[in-house]
Coordinates of C-alpha atoms in Angstrom, one line a residue:
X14 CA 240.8 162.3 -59.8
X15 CA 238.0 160.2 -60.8
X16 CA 239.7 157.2 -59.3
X17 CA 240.2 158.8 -56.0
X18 CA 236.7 160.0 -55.9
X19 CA 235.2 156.5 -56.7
X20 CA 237.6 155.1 -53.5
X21 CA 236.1 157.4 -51.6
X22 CA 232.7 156.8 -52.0
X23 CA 233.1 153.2 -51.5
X24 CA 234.6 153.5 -48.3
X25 CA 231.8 155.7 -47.6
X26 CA 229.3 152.8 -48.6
X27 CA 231.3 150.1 -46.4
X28 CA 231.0 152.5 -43.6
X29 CA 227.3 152.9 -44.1
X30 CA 226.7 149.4 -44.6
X31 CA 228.4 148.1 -41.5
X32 CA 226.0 149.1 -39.0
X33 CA 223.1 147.3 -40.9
X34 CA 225.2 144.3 -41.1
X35 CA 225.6 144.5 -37.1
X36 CA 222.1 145.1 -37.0
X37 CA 221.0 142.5 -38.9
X38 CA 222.9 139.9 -37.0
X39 CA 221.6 141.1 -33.3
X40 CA 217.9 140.4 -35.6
X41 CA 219.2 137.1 -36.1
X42 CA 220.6 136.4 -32.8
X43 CA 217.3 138.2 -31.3
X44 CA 214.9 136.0 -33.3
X45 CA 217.2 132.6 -32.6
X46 CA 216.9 133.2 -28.8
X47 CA 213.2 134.1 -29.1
X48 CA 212.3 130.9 -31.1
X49 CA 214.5 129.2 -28.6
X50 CA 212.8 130.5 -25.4
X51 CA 209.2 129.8 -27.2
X52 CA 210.5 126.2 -27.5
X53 CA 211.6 125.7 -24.0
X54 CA 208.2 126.9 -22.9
X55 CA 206.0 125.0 -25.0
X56 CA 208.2 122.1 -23.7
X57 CA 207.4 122.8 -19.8
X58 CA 203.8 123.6 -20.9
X59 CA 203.5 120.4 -22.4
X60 CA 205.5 119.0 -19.6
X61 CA 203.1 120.1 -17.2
X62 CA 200.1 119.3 -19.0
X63 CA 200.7 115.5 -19.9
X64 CA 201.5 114.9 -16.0
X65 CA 198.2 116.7 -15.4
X66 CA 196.3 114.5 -17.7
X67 CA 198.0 111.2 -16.2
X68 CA 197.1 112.0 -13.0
X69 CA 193.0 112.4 -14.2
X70 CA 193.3 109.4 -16.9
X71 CA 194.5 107.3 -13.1
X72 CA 191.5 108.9 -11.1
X73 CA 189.1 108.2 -14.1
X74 CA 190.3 104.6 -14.2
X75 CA 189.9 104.3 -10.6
X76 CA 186.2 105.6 -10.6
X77 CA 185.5 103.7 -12.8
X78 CA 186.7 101.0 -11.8
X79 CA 185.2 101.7 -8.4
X80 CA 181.9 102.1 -9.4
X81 CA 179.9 99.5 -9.5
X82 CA 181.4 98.2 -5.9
X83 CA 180.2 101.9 -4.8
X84 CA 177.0 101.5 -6.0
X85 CA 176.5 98.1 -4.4
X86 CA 177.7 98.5 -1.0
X87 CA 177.4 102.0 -1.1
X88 CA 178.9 104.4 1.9
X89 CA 178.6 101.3 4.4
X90 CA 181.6 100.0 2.2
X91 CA 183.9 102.7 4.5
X92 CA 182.3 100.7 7.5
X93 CA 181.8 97.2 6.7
X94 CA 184.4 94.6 8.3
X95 CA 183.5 92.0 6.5
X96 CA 185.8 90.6 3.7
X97 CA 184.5 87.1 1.5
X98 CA 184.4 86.5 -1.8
X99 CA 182.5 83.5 -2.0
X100 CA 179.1 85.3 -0.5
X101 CA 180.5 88.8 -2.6
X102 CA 180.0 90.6 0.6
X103 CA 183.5 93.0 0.8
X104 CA 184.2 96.2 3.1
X105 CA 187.0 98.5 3.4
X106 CA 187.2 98.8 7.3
X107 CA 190.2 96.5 7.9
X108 CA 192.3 97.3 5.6
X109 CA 191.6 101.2 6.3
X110 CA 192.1 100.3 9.6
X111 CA 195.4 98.5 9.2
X112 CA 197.2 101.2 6.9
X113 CA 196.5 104.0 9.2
X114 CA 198.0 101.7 12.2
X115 CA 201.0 100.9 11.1
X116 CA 201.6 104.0 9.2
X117 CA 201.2 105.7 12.4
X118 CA 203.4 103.0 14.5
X119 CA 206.2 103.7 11.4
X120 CA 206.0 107.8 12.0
X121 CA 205.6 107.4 16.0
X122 CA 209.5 106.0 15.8
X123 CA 211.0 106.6 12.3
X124 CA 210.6 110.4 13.1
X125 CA 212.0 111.0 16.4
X126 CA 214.9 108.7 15.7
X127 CA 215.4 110.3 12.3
X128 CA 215.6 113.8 13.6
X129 CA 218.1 112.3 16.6
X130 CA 220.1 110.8 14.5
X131 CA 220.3 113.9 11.7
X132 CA 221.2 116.0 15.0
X133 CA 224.2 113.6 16.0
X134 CA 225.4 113.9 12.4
X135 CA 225.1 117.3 12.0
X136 CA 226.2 118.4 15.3
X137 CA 228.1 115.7 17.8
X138 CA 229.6 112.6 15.7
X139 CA 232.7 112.5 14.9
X140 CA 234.0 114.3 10.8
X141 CA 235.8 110.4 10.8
X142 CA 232.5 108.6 11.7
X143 CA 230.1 111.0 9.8
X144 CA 230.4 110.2 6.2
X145 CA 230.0 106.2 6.6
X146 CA 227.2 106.6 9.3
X147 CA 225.1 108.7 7.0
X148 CA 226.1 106.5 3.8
X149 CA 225.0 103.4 5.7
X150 CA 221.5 105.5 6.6
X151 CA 221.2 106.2 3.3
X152 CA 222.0 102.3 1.8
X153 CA 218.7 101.3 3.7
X154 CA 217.0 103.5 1.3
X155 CA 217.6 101.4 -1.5
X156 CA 217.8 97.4 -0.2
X157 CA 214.3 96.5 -2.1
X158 CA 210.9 96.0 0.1
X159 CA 211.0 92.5 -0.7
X160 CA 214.4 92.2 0.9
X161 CA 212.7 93.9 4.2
X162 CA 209.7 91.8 4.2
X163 CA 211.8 88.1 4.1
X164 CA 214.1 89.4 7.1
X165 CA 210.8 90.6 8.8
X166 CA 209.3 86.7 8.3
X167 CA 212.4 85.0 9.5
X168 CA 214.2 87.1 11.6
X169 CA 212.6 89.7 13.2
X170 CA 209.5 88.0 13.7
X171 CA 210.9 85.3 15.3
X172 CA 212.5 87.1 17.5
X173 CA 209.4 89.5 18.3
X174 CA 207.5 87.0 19.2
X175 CA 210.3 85.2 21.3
X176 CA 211.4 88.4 23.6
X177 CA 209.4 91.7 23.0
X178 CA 205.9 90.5 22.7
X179 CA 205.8 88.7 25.6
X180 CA 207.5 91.0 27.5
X181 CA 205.0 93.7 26.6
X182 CA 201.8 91.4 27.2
X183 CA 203.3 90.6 30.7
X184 CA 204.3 94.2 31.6
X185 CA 201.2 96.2 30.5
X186 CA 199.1 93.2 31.6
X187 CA 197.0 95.1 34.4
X188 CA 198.1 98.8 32.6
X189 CA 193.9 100.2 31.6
X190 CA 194.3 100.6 27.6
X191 CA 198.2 99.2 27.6
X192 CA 196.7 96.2 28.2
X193 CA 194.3 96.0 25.2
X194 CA 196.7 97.5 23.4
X195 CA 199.4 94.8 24.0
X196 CA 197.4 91.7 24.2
X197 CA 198.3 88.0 23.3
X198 CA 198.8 86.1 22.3
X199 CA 201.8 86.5 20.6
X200 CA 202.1 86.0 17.2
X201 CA 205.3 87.6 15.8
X202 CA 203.7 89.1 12.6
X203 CA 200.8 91.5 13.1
X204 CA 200.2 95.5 12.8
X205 CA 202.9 96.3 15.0
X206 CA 205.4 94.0 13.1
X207 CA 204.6 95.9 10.1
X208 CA 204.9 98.9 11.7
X209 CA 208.2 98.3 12.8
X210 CA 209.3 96.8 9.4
X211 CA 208.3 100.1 7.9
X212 CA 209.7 102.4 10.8
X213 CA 213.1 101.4 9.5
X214 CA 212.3 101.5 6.0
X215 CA 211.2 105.1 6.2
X216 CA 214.3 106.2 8.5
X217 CA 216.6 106.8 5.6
X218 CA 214.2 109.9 4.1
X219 CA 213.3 111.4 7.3
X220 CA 217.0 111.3 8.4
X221 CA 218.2 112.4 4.6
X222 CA 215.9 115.2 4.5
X223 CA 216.7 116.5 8.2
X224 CA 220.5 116.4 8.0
X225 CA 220.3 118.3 4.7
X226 CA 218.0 120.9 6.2
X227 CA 219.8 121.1 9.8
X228 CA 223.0 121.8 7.4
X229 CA 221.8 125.0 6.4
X230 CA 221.1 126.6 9.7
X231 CA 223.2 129.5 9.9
X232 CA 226.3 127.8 12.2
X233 CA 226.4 132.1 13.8
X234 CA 222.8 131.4 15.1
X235 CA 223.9 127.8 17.4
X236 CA 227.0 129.5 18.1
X237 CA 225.1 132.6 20.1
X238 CA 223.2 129.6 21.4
X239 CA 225.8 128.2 23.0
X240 CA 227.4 131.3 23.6
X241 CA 224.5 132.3 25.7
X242 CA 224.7 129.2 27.6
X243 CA 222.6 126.8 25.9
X244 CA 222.7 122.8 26.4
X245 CA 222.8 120.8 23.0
X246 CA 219.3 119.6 23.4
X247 CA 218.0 123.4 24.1
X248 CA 220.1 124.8 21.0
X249 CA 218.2 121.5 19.0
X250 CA 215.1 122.4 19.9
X251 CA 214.8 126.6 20.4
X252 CA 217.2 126.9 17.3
X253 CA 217.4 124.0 15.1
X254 CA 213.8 123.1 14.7
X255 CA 212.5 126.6 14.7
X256 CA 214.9 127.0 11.7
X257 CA 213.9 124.0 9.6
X258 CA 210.5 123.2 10.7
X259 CA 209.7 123.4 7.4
X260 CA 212.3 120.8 5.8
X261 CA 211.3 118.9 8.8
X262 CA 207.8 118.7 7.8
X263 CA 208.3 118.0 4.1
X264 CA 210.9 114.9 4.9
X265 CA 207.8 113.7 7.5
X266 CA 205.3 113.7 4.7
X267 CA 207.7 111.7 2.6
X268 CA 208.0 109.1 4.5
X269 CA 204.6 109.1 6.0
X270 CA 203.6 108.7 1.7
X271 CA 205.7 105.7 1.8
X272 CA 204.4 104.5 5.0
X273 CA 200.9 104.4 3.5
X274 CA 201.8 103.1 0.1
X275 CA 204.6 100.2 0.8
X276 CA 203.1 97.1 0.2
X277 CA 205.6 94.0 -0.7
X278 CA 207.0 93.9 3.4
X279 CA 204.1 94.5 5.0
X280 CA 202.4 91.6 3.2
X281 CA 205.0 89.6 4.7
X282 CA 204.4 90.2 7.9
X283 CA 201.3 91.8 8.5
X284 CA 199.4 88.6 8.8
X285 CA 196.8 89.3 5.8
X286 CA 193.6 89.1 8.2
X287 CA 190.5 91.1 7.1
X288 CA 189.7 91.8 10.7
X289 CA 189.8 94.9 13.2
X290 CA 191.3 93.9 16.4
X291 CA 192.5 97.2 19.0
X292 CA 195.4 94.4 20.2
X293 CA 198.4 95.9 18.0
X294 CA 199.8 92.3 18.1
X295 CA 197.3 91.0 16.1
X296 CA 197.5 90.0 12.3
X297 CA 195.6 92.5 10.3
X298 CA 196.4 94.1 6.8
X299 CA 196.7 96.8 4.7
X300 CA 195.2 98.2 1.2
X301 CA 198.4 97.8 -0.7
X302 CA 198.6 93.9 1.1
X303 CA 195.1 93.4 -0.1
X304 CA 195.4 94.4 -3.3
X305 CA 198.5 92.7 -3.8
X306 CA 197.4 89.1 -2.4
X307 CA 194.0 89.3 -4.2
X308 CA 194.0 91.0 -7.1
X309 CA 195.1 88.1 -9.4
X310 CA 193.1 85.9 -7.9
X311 CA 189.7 88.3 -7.9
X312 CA 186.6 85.9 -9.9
X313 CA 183.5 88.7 -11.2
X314 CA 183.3 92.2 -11.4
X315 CA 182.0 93.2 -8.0
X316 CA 185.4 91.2 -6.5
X317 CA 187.8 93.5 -8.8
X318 CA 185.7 96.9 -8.6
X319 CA 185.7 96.5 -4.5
X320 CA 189.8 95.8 -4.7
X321 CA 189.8 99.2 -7.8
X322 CA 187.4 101.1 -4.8
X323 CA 190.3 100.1 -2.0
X324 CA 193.0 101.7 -4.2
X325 CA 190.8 105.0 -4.5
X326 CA 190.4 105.2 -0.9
X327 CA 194.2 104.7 -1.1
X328 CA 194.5 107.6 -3.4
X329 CA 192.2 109.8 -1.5
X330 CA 194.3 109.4 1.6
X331 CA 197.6 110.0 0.6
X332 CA 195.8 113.2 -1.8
X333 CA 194.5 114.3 1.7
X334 CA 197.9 113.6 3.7
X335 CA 199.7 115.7 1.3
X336 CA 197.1 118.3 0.9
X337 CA 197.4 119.2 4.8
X338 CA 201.6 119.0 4.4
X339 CA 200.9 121.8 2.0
X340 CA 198.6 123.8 3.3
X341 CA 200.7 123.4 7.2
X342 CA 203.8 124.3 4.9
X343 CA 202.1 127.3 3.6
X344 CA 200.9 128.6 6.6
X345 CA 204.4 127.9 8.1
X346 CA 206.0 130.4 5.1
X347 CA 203.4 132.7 5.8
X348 CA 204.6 132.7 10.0
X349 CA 208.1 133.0 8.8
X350 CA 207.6 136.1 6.7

């Protein structure tokens, strides 16, 4: 009898000490995950925080660095052409000047092309032709600017300056404004070579980015299009664009931020000329070109602070360009709502 109470009460006691068992694990379990999850987010904290501090430790260096060009030359430095080292009298106009041309000469094609050719991928060429079409868009992305810049020297120069530059000079020769804009004599490399050169080194992103975002439109909505009547370009432009104005506009910015920051290629062919001239054909240069052909070679302080002050004004720029892509893209999420 004693036996078969003393089996009974230690079943009893198993019984009673199972759910604390299975409590005490879940604790475990619980306090794992928790020290886990703390982990993770100290992690993207810490993440976020050391890319926020390398981003300031790059605008400190560059004010500093800037400064004592700044406080030589002052605001005029925005406004002064002039570019010699041996008198130490330097401004930023020309190469201000230049990147904003040929940025704007790279968007002005790479971006209607881009979206054309995202289009004919999406939409009209062929499933047999689509894959290697948009794999050979997509290799241009990676042949290195140097690469771009020698062919841009010897070939496409050449060639510029042989056919197309002529021909423009000739055509717009009596056009009002075409014919400042086009003037002679024809060089080959200049601000519209450049442009070119990175018109078809920004194509790959701007067509990437479209074709992924033209994709995802709904294929019910350009089917009701059609349905309804539509022509291809109308169902492009009342549905496709409406739809992924946004995308657009991010893949734009992209490609306008490596527009404005290339510099190997367009050194090549740019022409490296501190000088404003409104003839596109004319050599000019960039901020990235300048700071690339003279920063090893800068002699005294004021030489290298005025080539630090022209890679602020870089900074600034592109921090402005993709401020407005943001705030355009917020409004445009706002309008979509």
């Amino acid at each position: 009898m004693a036996s078969g109470e003393r089996d009974v009460s230690e079943v009893a006691l198993k019984g009673a000490s199972a759910p604390a068992a299975v409590s005490a694990s879940r604790a475990a379990v619980l306090r794992r995950l928790r020290l886990t999850d703390s982990l993770f987010h100290g992690l993207t904290r810490g993440a976020s925080l050391a890319v926020l501090a390398l981003l300031s430790g790059v605008i400190i260096a560059l004010i500093v660095g800037a400064a004592p060009a700044l406080g030589t030359f002052g605001i005029g430095f925005l406004f002064d052409e002039s570019w010699n080292p041996v008198t130490e009298r330097f401004g930023a106009l020309a190469p201000i000047f230049g990147t904003l041309v040929t940025s704007f000469i790279a968007m002005l094609i790479a971006v209607p092309v881009g979206l054309m050719v995202a289009f004919f991928l999406t939409e009209l060429c062929p499933k047999v032709l689509r894959r290697p079409i948009g794999i050979a868009i997509e290799l241009l992305a990676g042949i290195p600017s140097i690469i771009y810049g020698i062919w841009g020297l010897f070939v496409f120069a050449p060639f510029l300056q042989q056919y197309v530059q002529p021909l423009f000079i000739d055509t717009f020769e009596n056009v009002p404004v075409l014919s400042t804009l086009f003037a002679g004599p024809p060089y080959g490399i200049g601000m519209f070579t450049a442009g070119l050169i990175l018109a078809i080194m920004v194509l790959p992103f701007v067509t990437s980015i479209s074709r992924d975002v033209f994709d995802a439109v709904p294929p019910v909505l350009k089917e009701a299009a059609y349905g309804v009547g539509c022509t291809t370009w109308e169902v492009f432009r009342y549905v496709v664009l409406p739809f992924t104005r946004v995308g657009v506009i991010g893949g734009f910015m992209l490609g306008l931020g490596r527009a404005l920051g290339e510099t190997m290629a367009v050194t090549f062919v740019i022409g490296n000329a501190h000088h404003v001239s409104a003839s596109l054909f004319a050599p000019g240069t960039t901020i990235s070109a300048s700071i690339a052909n003279e920063f090893t070679e800068a002699v005294g302080d004021l030489y290298t602070s005025s080539l630090v002050a022209l890679g602020l004004i870089l900074f600034f720029i592109t921090f402005c360009v993709l401020a407005i892509a943001r705030y355009m893209l917020m409004r445009l999420q706002r309008q979509g709502r």
